[in-house]
Tab-separated table of C-alpha atoms in Angstrom:
chain	number	residue	atom	x	y	z
A	26	MET	CA	28.430	22.683	7.491
A	27	SER	CA	31.678	20.832	8.227
A	28	ALA	CA	31.697	17.680	10.351
A	29	PRO	CA	32.700	18.081	14.023
A	30	ARG	CA	36.336	17.356	14.857
A	31	TYR	CA	35.464	15.052	17.743
A	32	ASP	CA	32.857	12.385	18.369
A	33	PHE	CA	31.611	12.903	21.932
A	34	THR	CA	28.606	10.616	21.481
A	35	SER	CA	30.704	7.426	21.643
A	36	HIS	CA	32.449	5.938	24.654
A	37	ARG	CA	36.231	6.337	24.411
A	38	LEU	CA	38.878	3.992	25.812
A	39	PHE	CA	42.671	4.141	26.066
A	40	VAL	CA	44.528	0.882	25.439
A	41	ASP	CA	48.251	0.179	25.543
A	42	SER	CA	48.261	-2.086	22.480
A	43	SER	CA	49.058	-1.571	18.810
A	44	LEU	CA	46.038	-0.499	16.794
A	45	HIS	CA	45.388	-1.416	13.174
A	46	GLN	CA	42.467	-2.633	11.127
A	47	ASP	CA	41.083	-6.040	12.217
A	48	ALA	CA	43.346	-6.201	15.289
A	49	ARG	CA	41.914	-7.867	18.374
A	50	VAL	CA	42.743	-6.198	21.685
A	51	ASP	CA	42.032	-8.129	24.887
A	52	LEU	CA	41.165	-5.783	27.750
A	53	ASP	CA	42.366	-6.059	31.320
A	54	ALA	CA	40.043	-6.917	34.196
A	55	SER	CA	39.412	-3.310	35.200
A	56	GLN	CA	38.487	-2.152	31.691
A	57	SER	CA	36.405	-5.276	31.100
A	58	ASN	CA	34.431	-4.674	34.285
A	59	TYR	CA	33.906	-1.018	33.399
A	60	LEU	CA	32.530	-1.716	29.927
A	61	ARG	CA	30.538	-4.770	30.818
A	62	ASN	CA	29.206	-4.115	34.318
A	63	VAL	CA	29.335	-0.332	34.761
A	64	LEU	CA	28.406	0.894	31.285
A	65	ARG	CA	26.572	-2.383	30.520
A	66	LEU	CA	27.553	-2.312	26.863
A	67	PRO	CA	26.238	-5.250	24.846
A	68	ASP	CA	28.195	-7.519	22.529
A	69	GLY	CA	28.878	-5.662	19.284
A	70	ALA	CA	28.603	-2.174	20.797
A	71	GLY	CA	30.697	0.474	19.090
A	72	LEU	CA	33.240	2.709	20.806
A	73	LEU	CA	36.402	4.664	20.095
A	74	THR	CA	39.878	3.623	21.186
A	75	PHE	CA	43.374	5.148	21.074
A	76	ASN	CA	46.844	4.368	22.406
A	77	GLY	CA	48.677	7.677	22.076
A	78	ARG	CA	50.634	6.407	19.049
A	79	ASP	CA	48.402	5.078	16.274
A	80	GLY	CA	45.566	7.606	16.166
A	81	GLU	CA	41.954	7.032	17.089
A	82	TRP	CA	40.026	3.993	15.850
A	83	ARG	CA	36.437	2.875	15.817
A	84	ALA	CA	36.107	-0.522	17.466
A	85	ARG	CA	33.475	-3.159	18.187
A	86	LEU	CA	33.045	-4.795	21.571
A	87	SER	CA	33.392	-8.568	21.652
A	88	LEU	CA	32.151	-10.451	24.742
A	89	SER	CA	33.412	-14.023	25.035
A	90	GLY	CA	32.119	-15.881	28.050
A	91	ARG	CA	31.687	-14.170	31.385
A	92	LYS	CA	35.046	-12.468	31.783
A	93	ILE	CA	36.800	-12.086	28.438
A	94	VAL	CA	36.198	-8.710	26.805
A	95	SER	CA	37.963	-7.678	23.607
A	96	LEU	CA	37.919	-4.876	21.085
A	97	ILE	CA	37.826	-5.630	17.357
A	98	ILE	CA	39.509	-2.689	15.666
A	99	GLN	CA	37.686	-1.474	12.570
A	100	ASP	CA	38.356	1.938	10.996
A	101	LEU	CA	40.782	4.797	11.570
A	102	VAL	CA	38.843	7.869	12.661
A	103	ARG	CA	41.636	10.386	13.372
A	104	VAL	CA	45.302	10.199	12.500
A	105	GLN	CA	47.829	10.659	15.285
A	106	GLU	CA	48.904	14.240	15.910
A	107	PRO	CA	52.136	15.235	17.669
A	108	GLY	CA	51.716	16.239	21.290
A	109	CYS	CA	52.345	19.771	22.502
A	110	ASP	CA	55.936	20.408	23.593
A	111	LEU	CA	54.854	22.078	26.815
A	112	HIS	CA	56.316	20.924	30.118
A	113	TYR	CA	54.239	21.466	33.231
A	114	LEU	CA	56.335	21.509	36.408
A	115	PHE	CA	54.625	21.731	39.771
A	116	ALA	CA	55.118	21.431	43.500
A	117	PRO	CA	53.001	18.403	44.474
A	118	LEU	CA	49.680	18.855	46.224
A	119	LYS	CA	47.761	16.345	48.297
A	120	HIS	CA	45.242	13.798	47.024
A	121	ALA	CA	42.161	15.182	45.260
A	122	ARG	CA	43.680	18.564	44.459
A	123	LEU	CA	46.632	16.874	42.765
A	124	ASP	CA	44.216	14.682	40.784
A	125	TYR	CA	42.348	17.793	39.637
A	126	MET	CA	45.537	19.622	38.698
A	127	VAL	CA	46.840	16.692	36.626
A	128	GLN	CA	43.544	16.388	34.752
A	129	LYS	CA	43.424	20.122	33.976
A	130	ALA	CA	47.056	20.193	32.842
A	131	VAL	CA	46.298	17.414	30.360
A	132	GLU	CA	43.230	19.268	29.103
A	133	MET	CA	45.346	22.407	28.639
A	134	GLY	CA	47.804	20.537	26.421
A	135	ALA	CA	50.770	19.736	28.661
A	136	GLY	CA	53.028	17.147	27.030
A	137	VAL	CA	55.156	16.394	30.109
A	138	LEU	CA	54.108	16.528	33.759
A	139	ARG	CA	56.914	16.582	36.337
A	140	PRO	CA	56.532	16.937	40.110
A	141	VAL	CA	59.135	19.334	41.519
A	142	PHE	CA	59.896	19.337	45.230
A	143	THR	CA	60.568	22.749	46.714
A	144	ARG	CA	61.405	23.755	50.276
A	145	ARG	CA	57.809	24.705	51.068
A	146	ALA	CA	56.064	21.904	49.186
A	147	GLN	CA	52.970	20.461	50.874
A	148	ALA	CA	53.565	16.817	49.929
A	149	GLU	CA	56.736	14.790	50.411
A	150	ARG	CA	55.977	12.116	47.811
A	151	VAL	CA	53.764	11.631	44.786
A	152	ASN	CA	52.125	8.569	43.255
A	153	LEU	CA	53.186	8.580	39.594
A	154	ASP	CA	50.872	5.670	38.718
A	155	ARG	CA	47.909	7.622	40.053
A	156	MET	CA	49.021	10.650	38.047
A	157	ARG	CA	49.101	8.551	34.880
A	158	ALA	CA	45.646	7.140	35.586
A	159	ASN	CA	44.275	10.664	35.959
A	160	ALA	CA	46.033	11.771	32.779
A	161	ILE	CA	44.498	8.869	30.832
A	162	GLU	CA	41.032	9.623	32.220
A	163	ALA	CA	41.302	13.269	31.149
A	164	ALA	CA	42.479	12.270	27.660
A	165	GLU	CA	39.628	9.778	27.297
A	166	GLN	CA	37.013	12.340	28.263
A	167	CYS	CA	38.335	15.256	26.210
A	168	GLY	CA	39.162	13.695	22.843
A	169	ILE	CA	42.927	13.996	23.361
A	170	LEU	CA	45.074	11.631	21.301
A	171	THR	CA	48.399	11.898	23.141
A	172	ILE	CA	48.997	10.780	26.716
A	173	PRO	CA	51.510	13.132	28.350
A	174	GLU	CA	54.716	11.776	29.785
A	175	ILE	CA	54.629	11.449	33.560
A	176	ALA	CA	58.231	12.306	34.385
A	177	THR	CA	60.010	11.302	37.563
A	178	SER	CA	60.022	13.862	40.344
A	179	ALA	CA	62.998	16.139	40.959
A	180	ARG	CA	64.238	18.631	43.495
A	181	LEU	CA	64.088	22.193	42.216
A	182	GLU	CA	67.838	22.665	42.646
A	183	ALA	CA	68.609	19.556	40.561
A	184	LEU	CA	66.083	20.553	37.902
A	185	LEU	CA	67.643	23.988	37.454
A	186	SER	CA	71.222	22.707	37.461
A	187	ALA	CA	70.395	20.461	34.494
A	188	TRP	CA	68.045	22.898	32.773
A	189	ASP	CA	67.870	22.806	28.972
A	190	ALA	CA	68.674	26.398	28.041
A	191	SER	CA	66.765	26.072	24.768
A	192	ARG	CA	63.450	25.927	26.678
A	193	LEU	CA	61.711	29.063	27.948
A	194	LEU	CA	60.815	28.668	31.629
A	195	ILE	CA	57.788	30.612	32.828
A	196	PHE	CA	57.606	30.597	36.591
A	197	CYS	CA	54.666	32.062	38.424
A	198	ASP	CA	55.606	34.137	41.451
A	199	GLU	CA	53.196	35.936	43.754
A	200	ASN	CA	56.019	38.376	44.584
A	201	ALA	CA	56.524	39.431	40.963
A	202	PRO	CA	55.441	42.969	40.037
A	203	VAL	CA	51.779	42.927	39.041
A	204	ARG	CA	51.213	43.636	35.350
A	205	ASP	CA	49.118	42.247	32.522
A	206	PRO	CA	50.438	38.652	32.194
A	207	LEU	CA	49.492	38.388	28.510
A	208	GLU	CA	51.391	41.595	27.829
A	209	ALA	CA	54.393	40.250	29.741
A	210	MET	CA	54.407	37.087	27.638
A	211	ARG	CA	53.968	38.963	24.374
A	212	ASP	CA	56.914	41.177	25.268
A	213	VAL	CA	59.172	38.121	25.144
A	214	ALA	CA	57.366	36.437	22.221
A	215	SER	CA	59.537	37.885	19.468
A	216	ALA	CA	62.822	37.257	21.285
A	217	GLU	CA	61.817	33.748	22.364
A	218	ALA	CA	59.831	32.774	19.259
A	219	GLY	CA	59.962	29.072	18.501
A	220	ARG	CA	61.323	28.027	21.867
A	221	PRO	CA	59.588	25.122	23.578
A	222	LEU	CA	57.839	26.091	26.791
A	223	ALA	CA	57.817	25.069	30.436
A	224	VAL	CA	55.487	26.402	33.114
A	225	LEU	CA	56.431	26.099	36.792
A	226	ILE	CA	53.910	26.458	39.625
A	227	GLY	CA	55.374	26.514	43.115
A	228	PRO	CA	53.861	25.551	46.459
A	229	GLU	CA	51.165	27.580	48.152
A	230	GLY	CA	53.794	28.871	50.573
A	231	GLY	CA	55.660	30.309	47.591
A	232	PHE	CA	59.315	30.014	46.613
A	233	ASP	CA	61.844	30.861	49.269
A	234	PRO	CA	64.396	33.627	48.513
A	235	GLN	CA	67.185	31.250	47.498
A	236	GLU	CA	64.889	29.335	45.139
A	237	ARG	CA	63.672	32.578	43.592
A	238	ALA	CA	67.255	33.757	43.071
A	239	ALA	CA	68.183	30.441	41.427
A	240	LEU	CA	65.194	30.682	39.100
A	241	LEU	CA	66.031	34.242	38.082
A	242	ALA	CA	69.623	33.170	37.328
A	243	THR	CA	68.396	30.466	34.922
A	244	PRO	CA	68.768	31.276	31.192
A	245	HIS	CA	65.588	32.148	29.297
A	246	VAL	CA	63.277	32.576	32.246
A	247	LEU	CA	60.144	34.698	32.582
A	248	ARG	CA	58.953	35.618	36.064
A	249	LEU	CA	55.209	36.056	35.898
A	250	SER	CA	52.533	37.492	38.141
A	251	LEU	CA	49.046	36.013	37.735
A	252	GLY	CA	47.356	39.217	38.831
A	253	PRO	CA	46.398	41.065	42.009
A	254	ARG	CA	44.867	38.034	43.783
A	255	ILE	CA	46.662	35.096	45.378
A	256	LEU	CA	45.554	31.871	43.703
A	257	ARG	CA	45.602	28.366	45.081
A	258	ALA	CA	48.142	26.192	43.300
A	259	ASP	CA	45.576	24.166	41.343
A	260	THR	CA	43.820	27.365	40.205
A	261	ALA	CA	47.161	28.939	39.290
A	262	ALA	CA	47.959	25.899	37.151
A	263	VAL	CA	44.896	26.397	34.948
A	264	ALA	CA	45.428	30.161	34.717
A	265	ALA	CA	49.125	29.906	33.857
A	266	LEU	CA	48.728	27.153	31.267
A	267	ALA	CA	45.882	29.026	29.576
A	268	LEU	CA	47.986	32.201	29.401
A	269	ALA	CA	51.024	30.322	28.077
A	270	GLN	CA	49.005	28.579	25.365
A	271	ALA	CA	47.234	31.804	24.361
A	272	ALA	CA	50.345	33.974	24.183
A	273	LEU	CA	53.113	31.569	23.161
A	274	GLY	CA	51.688	28.088	22.680
A	275	ASP	CA	49.597	26.106	20.255
A	276	TRP	CA	46.404	28.150	20.714
A	277	ARG	CA	48.173	30.990	18.911
A	278	ARG	CA	49.865	28.845	16.248
A	279	ARG	CA	46.798	26.923	15.073
A	280	THR	CA	44.162	28.289	12.764
């Protein structure tokens, strides 16, 4: 029996420092408090650490005095893998639902997360630092090596005017004709093979007619129905990303 790909028995921590054998990484106050006072890990405890660049390493906890907590980097456990070239574009939601959506997008393999403001968007601003914190938490919990880029927000009109025509844009539209979404994606698979992907989820009020017309005029676009039921935006995100990965993304390409 082959060894499991991931070690889910060890605590896992993201750090923004270079990782190599025998390196010493001093943790910030928040991480130190979490390991020492929340998890109550003792001096010498083992855990896994990663930085999104140098792979995953086994490390040993070093407690020096009351406040100083460090990691002593020991052995490379997994080499760094390239992230998935999948952009997830979304009309921002409020608070907890946005947190959930960010976490699920990371779990589904999104490599870039970009808030896109539409005319019917629920939120008028988004906290990018909070998005990054949620992305890191999801990566820590799910054995993911790469932290997705949290891109600056954009208006839909500006995004489309500067659109990279080499990327296939899948936009989910409740007004699209209802058909099997996997079949719809597979119909374009041969013509669009090898193109990087982007998935766009609009606001719960939907795209307005002018936005829909602008999307349909964009090169290499697929208008997609997610079935006969209307989904909340955070549910639609999970459904759309799963379909994209299954039909055109890295679920299909990996053995």
